[in-house]
mmCIF file of C-alpha atoms in Angstrom:
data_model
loop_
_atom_site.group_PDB
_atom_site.id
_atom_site.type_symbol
_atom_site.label_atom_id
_atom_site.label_comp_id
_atom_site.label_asym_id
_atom_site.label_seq_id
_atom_site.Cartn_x
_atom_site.Cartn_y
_atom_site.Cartn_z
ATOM 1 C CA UNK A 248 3.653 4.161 3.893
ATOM 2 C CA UNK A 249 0.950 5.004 1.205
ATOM 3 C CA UNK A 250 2.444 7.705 -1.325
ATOM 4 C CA UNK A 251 0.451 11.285 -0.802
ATOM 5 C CA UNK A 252 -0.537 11.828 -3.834
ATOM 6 C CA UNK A 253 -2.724 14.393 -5.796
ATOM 7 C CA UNK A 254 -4.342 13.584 -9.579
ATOM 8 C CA UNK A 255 -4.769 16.292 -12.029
ATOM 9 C CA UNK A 256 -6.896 15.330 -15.293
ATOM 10 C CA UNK A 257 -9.549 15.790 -17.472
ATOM 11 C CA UNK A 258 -11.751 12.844 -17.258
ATOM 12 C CA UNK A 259 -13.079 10.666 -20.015
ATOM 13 C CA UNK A 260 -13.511 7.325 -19.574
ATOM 14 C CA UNK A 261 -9.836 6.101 -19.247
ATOM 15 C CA UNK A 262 -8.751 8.690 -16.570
ATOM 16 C CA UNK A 263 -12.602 7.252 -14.332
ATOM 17 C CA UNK A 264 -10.784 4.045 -14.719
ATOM 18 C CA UNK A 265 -7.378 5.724 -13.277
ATOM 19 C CA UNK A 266 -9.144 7.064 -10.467
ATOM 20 C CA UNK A 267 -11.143 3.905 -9.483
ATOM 21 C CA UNK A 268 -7.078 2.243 -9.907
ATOM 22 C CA UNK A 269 -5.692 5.102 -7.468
ATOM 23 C CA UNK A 270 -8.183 5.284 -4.603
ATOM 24 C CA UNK A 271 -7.800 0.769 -4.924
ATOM 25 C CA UNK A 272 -4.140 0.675 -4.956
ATOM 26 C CA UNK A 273 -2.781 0.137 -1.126
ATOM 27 C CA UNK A 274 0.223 2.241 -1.898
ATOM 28 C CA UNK A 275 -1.447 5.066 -2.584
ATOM 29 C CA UNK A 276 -3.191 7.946 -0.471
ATOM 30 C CA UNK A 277 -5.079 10.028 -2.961
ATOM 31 C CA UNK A 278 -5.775 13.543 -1.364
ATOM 32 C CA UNK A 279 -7.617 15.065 -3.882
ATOM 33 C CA UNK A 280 -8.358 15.215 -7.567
ATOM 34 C CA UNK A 281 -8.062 18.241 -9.746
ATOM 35 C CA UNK A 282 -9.456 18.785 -13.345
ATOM 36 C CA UNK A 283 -9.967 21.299 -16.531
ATOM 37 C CA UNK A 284 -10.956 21.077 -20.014
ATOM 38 C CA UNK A 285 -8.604 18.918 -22.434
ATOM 39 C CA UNK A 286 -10.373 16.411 -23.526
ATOM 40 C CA UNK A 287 -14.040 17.303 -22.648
ATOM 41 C CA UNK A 288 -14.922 20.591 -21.294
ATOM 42 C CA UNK A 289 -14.102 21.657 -17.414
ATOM 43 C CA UNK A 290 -17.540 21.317 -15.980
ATOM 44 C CA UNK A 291 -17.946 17.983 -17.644
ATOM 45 C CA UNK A 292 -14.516 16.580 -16.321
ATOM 46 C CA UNK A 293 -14.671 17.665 -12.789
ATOM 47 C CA UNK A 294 -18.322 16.439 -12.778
ATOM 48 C CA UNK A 295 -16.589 12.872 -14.094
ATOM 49 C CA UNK A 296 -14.281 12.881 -11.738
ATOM 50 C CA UNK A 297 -16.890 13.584 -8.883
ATOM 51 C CA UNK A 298 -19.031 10.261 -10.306
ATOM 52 C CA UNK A 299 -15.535 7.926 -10.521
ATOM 53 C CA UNK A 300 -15.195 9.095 -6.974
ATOM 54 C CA UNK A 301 -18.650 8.315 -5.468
ATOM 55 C CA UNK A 302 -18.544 5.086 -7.419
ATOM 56 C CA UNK A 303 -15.196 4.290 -5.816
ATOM 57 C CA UNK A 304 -16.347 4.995 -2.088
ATOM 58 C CA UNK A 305 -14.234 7.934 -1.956
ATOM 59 C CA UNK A 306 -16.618 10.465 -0.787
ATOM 60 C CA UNK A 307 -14.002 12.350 1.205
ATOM 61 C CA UNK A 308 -11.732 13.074 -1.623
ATOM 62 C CA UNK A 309 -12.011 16.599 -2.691
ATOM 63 C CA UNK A 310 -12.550 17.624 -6.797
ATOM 64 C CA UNK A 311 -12.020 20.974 -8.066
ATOM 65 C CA UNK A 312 -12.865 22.199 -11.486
ATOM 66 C CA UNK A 313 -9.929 24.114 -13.314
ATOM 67 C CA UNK A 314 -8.660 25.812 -16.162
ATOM 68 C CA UNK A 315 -10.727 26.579 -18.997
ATOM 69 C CA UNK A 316 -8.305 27.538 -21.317
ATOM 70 C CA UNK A 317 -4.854 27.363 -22.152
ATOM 71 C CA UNK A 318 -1.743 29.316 -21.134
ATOM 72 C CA UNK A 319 -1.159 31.080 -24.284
ATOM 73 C CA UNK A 320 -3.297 29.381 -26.992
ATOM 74 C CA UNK A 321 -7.064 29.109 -27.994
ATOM 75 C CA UNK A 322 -9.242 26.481 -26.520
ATOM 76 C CA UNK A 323 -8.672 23.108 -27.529
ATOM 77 C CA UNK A 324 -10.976 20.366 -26.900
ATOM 78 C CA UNK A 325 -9.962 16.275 -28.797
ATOM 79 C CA UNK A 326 -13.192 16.143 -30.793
ATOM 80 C CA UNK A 327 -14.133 12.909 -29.916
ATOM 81 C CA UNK A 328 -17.124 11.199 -29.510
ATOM 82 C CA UNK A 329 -17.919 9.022 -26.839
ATOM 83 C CA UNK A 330 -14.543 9.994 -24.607
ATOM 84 C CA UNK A 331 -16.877 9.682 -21.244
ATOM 85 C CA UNK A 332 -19.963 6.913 -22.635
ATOM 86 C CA UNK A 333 -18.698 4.261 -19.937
ATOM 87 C CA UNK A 334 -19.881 6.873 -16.996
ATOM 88 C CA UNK A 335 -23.512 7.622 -19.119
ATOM 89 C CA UNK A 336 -25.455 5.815 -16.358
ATOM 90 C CA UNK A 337 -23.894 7.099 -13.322
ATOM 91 C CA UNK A 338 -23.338 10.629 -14.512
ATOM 92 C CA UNK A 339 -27.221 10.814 -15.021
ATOM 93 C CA UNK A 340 -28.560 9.108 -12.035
ATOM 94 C CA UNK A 341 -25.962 11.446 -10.003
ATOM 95 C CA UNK A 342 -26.811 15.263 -10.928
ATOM 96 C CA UNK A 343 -26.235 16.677 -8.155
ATOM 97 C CA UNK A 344 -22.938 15.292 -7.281
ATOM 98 C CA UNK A 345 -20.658 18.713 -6.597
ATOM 99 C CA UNK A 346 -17.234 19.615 -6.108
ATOM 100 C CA UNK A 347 -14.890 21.609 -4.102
ATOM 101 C CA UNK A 348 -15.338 25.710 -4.142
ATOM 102 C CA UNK A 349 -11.610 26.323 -4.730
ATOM 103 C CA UNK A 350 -10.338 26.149 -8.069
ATOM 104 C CA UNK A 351 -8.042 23.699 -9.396
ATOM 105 C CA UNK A 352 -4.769 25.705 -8.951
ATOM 106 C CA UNK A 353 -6.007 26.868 -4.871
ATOM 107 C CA UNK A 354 -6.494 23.231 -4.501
ATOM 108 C CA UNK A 355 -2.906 22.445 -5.969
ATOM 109 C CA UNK A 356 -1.412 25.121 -3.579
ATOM 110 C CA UNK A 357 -3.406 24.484 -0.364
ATOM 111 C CA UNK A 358 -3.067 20.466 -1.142
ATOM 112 C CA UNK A 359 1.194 20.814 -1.478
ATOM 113 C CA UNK A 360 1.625 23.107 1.517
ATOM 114 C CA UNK A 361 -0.366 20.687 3.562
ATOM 115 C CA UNK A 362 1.886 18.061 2.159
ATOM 116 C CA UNK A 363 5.192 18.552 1.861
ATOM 117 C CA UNK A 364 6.459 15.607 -0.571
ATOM 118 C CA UNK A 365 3.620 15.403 -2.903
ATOM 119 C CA UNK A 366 3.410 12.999 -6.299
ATOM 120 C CA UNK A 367 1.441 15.049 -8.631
ATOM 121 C CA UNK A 368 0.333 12.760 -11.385
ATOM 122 C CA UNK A 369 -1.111 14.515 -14.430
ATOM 123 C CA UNK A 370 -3.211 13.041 -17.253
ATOM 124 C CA UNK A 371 -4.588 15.923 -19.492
ATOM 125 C CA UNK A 372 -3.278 19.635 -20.254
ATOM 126 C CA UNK A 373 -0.590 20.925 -17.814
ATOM 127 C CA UNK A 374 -2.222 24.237 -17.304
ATOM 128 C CA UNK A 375 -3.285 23.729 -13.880
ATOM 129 C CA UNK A 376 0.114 22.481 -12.892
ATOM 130 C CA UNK A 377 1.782 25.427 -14.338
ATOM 131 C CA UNK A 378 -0.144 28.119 -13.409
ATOM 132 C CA UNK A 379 -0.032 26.815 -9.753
ATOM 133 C CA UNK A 380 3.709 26.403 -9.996
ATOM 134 C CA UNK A 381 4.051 30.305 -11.094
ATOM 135 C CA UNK A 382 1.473 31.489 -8.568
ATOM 136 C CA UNK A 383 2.834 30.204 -5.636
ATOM 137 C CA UNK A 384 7.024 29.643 -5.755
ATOM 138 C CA UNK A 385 6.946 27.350 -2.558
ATOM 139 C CA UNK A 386 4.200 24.548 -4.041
ATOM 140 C CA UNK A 387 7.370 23.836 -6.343
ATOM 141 C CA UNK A 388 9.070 23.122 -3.039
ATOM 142 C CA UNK A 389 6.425 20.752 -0.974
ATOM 143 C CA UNK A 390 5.948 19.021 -4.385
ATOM 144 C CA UNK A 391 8.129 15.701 -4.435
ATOM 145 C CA UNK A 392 7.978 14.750 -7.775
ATOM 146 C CA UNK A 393 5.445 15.214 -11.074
ATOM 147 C CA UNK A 394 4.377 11.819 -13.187
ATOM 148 C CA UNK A 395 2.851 13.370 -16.388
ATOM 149 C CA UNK A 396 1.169 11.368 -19.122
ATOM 150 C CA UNK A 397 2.175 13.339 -22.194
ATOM 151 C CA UNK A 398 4.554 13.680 -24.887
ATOM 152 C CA UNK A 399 6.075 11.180 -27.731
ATOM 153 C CA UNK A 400 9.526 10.585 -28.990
ATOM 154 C CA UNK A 401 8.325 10.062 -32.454
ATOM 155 C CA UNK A 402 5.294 9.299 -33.424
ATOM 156 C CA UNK A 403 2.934 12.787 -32.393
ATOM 157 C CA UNK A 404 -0.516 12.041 -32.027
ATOM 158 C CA UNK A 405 -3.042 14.965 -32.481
ATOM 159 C CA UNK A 406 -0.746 15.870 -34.943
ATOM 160 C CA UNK A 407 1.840 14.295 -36.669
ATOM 161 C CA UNK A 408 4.529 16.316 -34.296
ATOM 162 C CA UNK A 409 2.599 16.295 -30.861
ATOM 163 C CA UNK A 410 0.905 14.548 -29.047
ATOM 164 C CA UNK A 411 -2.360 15.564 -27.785
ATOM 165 C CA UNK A 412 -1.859 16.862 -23.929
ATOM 166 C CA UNK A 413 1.144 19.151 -24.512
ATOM 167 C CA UNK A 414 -0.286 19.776 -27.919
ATOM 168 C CA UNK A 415 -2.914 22.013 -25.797
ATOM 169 C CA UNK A 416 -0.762 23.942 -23.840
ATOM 170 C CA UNK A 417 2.827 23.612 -24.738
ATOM 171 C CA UNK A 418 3.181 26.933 -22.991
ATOM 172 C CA UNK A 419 2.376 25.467 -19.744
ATOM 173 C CA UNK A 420 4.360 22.233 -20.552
ATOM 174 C CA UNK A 421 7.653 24.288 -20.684
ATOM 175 C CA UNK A 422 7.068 26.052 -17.532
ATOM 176 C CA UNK A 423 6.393 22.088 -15.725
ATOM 177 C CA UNK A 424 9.551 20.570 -17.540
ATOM 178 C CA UNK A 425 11.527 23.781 -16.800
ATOM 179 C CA UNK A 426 11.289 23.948 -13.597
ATOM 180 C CA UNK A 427 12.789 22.423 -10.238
ATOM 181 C CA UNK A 428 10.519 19.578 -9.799
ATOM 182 C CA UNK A 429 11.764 16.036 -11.102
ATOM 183 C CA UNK A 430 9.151 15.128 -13.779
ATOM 184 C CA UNK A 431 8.836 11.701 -15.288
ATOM 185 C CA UNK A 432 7.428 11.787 -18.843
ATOM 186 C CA UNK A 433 4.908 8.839 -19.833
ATOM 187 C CA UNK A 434 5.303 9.367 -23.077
ATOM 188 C CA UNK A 435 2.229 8.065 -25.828
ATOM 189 C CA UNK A 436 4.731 5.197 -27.712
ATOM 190 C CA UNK A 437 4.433 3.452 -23.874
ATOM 191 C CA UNK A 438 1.239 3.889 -22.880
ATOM 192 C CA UNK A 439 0.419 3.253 -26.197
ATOM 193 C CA UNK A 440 1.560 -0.741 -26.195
ATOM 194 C CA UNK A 441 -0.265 -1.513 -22.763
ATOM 195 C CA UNK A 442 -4.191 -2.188 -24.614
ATOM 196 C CA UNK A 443 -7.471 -3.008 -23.214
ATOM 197 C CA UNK A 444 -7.980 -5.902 -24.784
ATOM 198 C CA UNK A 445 -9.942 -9.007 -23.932
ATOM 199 C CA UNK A 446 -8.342 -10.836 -21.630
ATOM 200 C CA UNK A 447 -7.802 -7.987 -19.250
ATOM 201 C CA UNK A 448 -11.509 -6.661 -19.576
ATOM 202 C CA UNK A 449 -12.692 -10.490 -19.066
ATOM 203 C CA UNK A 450 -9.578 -11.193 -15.914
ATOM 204 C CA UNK A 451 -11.525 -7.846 -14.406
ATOM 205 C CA UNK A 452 -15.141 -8.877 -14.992
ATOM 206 C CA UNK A 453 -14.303 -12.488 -14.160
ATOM 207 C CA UNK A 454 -12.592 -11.413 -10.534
ATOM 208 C CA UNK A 455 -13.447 -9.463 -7.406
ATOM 209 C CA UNK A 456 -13.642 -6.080 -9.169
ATOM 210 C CA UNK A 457 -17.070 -7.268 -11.146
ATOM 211 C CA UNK A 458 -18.834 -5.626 -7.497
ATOM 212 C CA UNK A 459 -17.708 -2.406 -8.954
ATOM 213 C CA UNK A 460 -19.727 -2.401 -11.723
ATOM 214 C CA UNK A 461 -18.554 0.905 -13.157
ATOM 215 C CA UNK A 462 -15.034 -0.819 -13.223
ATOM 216 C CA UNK A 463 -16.180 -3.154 -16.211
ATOM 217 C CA UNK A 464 -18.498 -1.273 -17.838
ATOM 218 C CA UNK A 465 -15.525 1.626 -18.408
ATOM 219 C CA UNK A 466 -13.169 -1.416 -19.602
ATOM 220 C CA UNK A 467 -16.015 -2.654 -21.961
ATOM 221 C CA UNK A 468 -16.657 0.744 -23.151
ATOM 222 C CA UNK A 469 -12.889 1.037 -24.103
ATOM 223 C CA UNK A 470 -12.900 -2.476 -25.409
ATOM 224 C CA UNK A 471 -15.161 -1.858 -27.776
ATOM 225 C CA UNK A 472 -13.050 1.396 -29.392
ATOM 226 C CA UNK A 473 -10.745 0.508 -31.749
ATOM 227 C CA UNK A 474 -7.770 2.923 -33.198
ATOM 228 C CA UNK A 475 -6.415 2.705 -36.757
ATOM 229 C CA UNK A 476 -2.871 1.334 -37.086
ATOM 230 C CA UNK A 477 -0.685 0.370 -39.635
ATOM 231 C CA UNK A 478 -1.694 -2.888 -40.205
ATOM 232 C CA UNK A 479 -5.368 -2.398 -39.466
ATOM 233 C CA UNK A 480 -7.533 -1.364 -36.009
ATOM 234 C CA UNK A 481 -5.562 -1.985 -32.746
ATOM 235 C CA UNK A 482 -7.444 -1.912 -29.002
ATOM 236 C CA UNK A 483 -7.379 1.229 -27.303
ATOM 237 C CA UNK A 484 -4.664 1.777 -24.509
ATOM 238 C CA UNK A 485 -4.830 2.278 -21.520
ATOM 239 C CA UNK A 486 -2.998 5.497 -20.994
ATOM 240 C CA UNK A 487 -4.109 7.489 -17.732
ATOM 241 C CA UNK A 488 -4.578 4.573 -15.474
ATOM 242 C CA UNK A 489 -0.643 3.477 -16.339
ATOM 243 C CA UNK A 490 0.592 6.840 -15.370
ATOM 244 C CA UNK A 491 -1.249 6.548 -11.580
ATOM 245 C CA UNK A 492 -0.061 2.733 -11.189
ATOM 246 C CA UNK A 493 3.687 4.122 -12.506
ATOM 247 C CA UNK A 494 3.870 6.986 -9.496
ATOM 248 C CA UNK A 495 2.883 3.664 -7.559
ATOM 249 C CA UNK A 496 5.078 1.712 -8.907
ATOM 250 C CA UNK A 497 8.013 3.182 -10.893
ATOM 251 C CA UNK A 498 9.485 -0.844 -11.356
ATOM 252 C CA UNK A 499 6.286 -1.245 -14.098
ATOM 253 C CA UNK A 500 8.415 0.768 -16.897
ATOM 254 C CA UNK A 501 11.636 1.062 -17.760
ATOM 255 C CA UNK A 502 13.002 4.786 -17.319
ATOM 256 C CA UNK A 503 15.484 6.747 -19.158
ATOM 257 C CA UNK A 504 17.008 10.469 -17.483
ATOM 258 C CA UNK A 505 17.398 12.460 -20.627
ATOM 259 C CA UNK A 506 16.480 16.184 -22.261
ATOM 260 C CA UNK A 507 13.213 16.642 -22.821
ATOM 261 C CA UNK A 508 12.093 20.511 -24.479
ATOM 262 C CA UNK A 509 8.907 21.633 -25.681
ATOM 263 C CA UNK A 510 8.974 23.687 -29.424
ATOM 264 C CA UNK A 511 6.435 26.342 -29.337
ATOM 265 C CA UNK A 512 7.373 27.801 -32.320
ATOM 266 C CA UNK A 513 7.319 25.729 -34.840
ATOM 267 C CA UNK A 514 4.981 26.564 -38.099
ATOM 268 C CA UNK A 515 4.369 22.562 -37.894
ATOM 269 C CA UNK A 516 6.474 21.389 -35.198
ATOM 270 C CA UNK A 517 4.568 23.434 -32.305
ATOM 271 C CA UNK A 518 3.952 21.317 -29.545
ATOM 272 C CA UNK A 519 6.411 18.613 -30.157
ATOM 273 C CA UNK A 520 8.214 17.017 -27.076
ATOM 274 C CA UNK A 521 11.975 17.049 -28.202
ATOM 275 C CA UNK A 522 13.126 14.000 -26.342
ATOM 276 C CA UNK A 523 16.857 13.584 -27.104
ATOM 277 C CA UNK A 524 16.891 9.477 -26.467
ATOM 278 C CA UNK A 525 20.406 9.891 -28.355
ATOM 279 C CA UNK A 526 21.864 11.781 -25.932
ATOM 280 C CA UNK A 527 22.779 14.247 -28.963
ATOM 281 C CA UNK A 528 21.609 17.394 -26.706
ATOM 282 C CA UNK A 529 24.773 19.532 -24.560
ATOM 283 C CA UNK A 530 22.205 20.779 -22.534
ATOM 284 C CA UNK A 531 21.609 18.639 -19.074
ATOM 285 C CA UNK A 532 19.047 15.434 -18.999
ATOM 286 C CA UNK A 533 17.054 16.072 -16.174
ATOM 287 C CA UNK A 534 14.205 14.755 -17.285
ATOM 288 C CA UNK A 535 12.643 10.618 -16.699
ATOM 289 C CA UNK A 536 11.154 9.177 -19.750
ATOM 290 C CA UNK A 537 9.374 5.803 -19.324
ATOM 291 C CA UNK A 538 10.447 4.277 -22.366
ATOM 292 C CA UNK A 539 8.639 0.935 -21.722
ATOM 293 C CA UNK A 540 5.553 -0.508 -19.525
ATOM 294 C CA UNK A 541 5.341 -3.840 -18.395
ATOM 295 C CA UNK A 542 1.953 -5.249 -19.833
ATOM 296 C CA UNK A 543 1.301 -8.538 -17.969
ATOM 297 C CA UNK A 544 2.676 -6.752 -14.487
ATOM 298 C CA UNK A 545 0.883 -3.090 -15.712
ATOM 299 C CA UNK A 546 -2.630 -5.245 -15.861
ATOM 300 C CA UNK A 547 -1.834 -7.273 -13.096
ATOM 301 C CA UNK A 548 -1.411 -4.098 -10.757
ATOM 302 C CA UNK A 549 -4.321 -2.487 -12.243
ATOM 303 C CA UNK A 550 -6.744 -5.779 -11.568
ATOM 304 C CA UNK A 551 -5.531 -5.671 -7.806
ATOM 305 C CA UNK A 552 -6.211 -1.607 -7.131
ATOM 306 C CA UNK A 553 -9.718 -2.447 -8.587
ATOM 307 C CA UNK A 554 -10.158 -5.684 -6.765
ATOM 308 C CA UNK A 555 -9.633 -3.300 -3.154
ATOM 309 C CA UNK A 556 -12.797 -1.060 -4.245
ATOM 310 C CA UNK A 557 -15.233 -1.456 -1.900
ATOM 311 C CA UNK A 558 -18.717 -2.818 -3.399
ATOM 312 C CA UNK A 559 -21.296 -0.348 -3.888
ATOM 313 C CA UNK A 560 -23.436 0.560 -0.891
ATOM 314 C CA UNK A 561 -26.960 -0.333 -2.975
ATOM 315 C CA UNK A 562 -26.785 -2.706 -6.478
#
């Protein structure tokens, strides 16, 4: 049976690439897709989401726009160029594409009572997941399980203490990781070490996924970014789409129940995902932390999803 599950992101190129991967993979029924501003600003993500969609065949699939802002905290927004240039072409030639009437957080609510047993995967900010987990007490219930992308043990990220999606909202991070529903941390340091890199752009392009051409032109887009490292540029990673094939497929990483908090108080700390791999903490490890991704088996799951998209009705 296909695992009900519900995606809530903020779309750049890397999360299109996660939804193609989660309407492809067989084990998965995706229900809808929610979004908000993280990474690009909410009308641009939910319109992103609404192109990865049509260009997957997934027409039915509702997507809602969400949260503007944070919890607590000013707007945030990563400051990056080029975060969505792999859906340039279809985004224009697509205006008019729209999206569901309900906001994200309705959408989260009607979508869990409708579905009792719900994966909520998250790949951006975890305001939408928050504020529909304090709205409504029993969407805590009907949910099964969260898989978040977010966090880091140790190395930060949009600062040099936290990592960029709980950097903006940590608010709304402690209310998710406080609360009832098991959540599985993908934390940056293993997403991080699963890259786009040549020979999985050139597997994709070279297989049945080329008929999707939105498929490799996201990968090539990626390919072509580079991020400094410590030793000189590394590929980009391919974050979001390991966090959808992980709900999937939990056997891809290797997963660690430990105590995960979230400092929002800290002059230089704030944001920081305390993630006591030591076991050094008295309070209780509740929390799943996917301390390693398989790479080989991580692309090779990927590839396949993709490989399922149907080809575009016109070329």
């Amino acid at each position: 049976m296909a695992l009900p599950l519900l995606y809530d992101c903020d779309p750049g190129n890397d999360t299109a690439l996660a939804v193609l991967a989660a309407v492809g993979h067989p084990g998965i029924d995706l229900l809808a897709v929610t979004t908000l501003a993280g990474h690009l600003p909410a009308e641009r993500t939910a319109h992103n989401a609404a192109v990865a969609l049509y260009a997957a065949g997934a027409h039915g699939v509702p997507v809602a726009r969400g949260s503007e802002l944070p919890l607590v905290r000013d707007q945030v927004l990563a400051g990056v160029l080029d975060l969505d240039g792999g859906l340039d072409r279809l985004r224009d030639d697509l205006p008019a594409l729209g999206h569901d009437p309900r906001h994200s957080v309705e959408l989260i609510i009607d979508t869990a009572r409708e579905n009792p047993g719900l994966t909520v995967v998250t790949t951006g900010p975890l305001t939408n997941l928050a504020s529909a987990l304090r709205r409504d007490p029993a969407t805590g219930r009907n949910i099964a399980r969260i898989v978040s992308l977010g966090g880091a043990w140790g190395l930060g990220g949009k600062t040099a203490a936290a990592e960029f999606n709980i950097w903006c909202d940590p608010e709304a991070a402690a209310v998710v990781l406080g609360g009832e529903v098991p959540v599985t941390l993908l934390p940056v340091e293993a997403t991080g070490a699963v890259p786009v890199d040549d020979a999985l752009t050139e597997r994709i392009a070279a297989g049945p996924a080329a008929r999707v051409p939105l498929a490799s032109e996201l990968l090539e887009s990626m390919r072509r970014v580079h991020r400094p490292g410590p030793f000189g540029p590394v590929p980009v990673p391919l974050h979001d789409p390991c966090a959808v094939l992980y709900a999937a497929d939990p056997s891809l990483g290797e997963t660690r129940t430990v105590r995960v908090d979230v400092e929002l108080d800290g002059r230089h700390t704030y944001g920081r995902t305390v993630i006591d791999l030591g076991g050094r903490s008295a309070l209780q490890a509740r929390t799943g932390v996917v301390v390693r991704l398989d790479t080989p088996r991580t692309h090779a799951a990927l590839a396949d999803a993709l490989a399922r998209l149907p080809a575009p009705a016109t070329a």
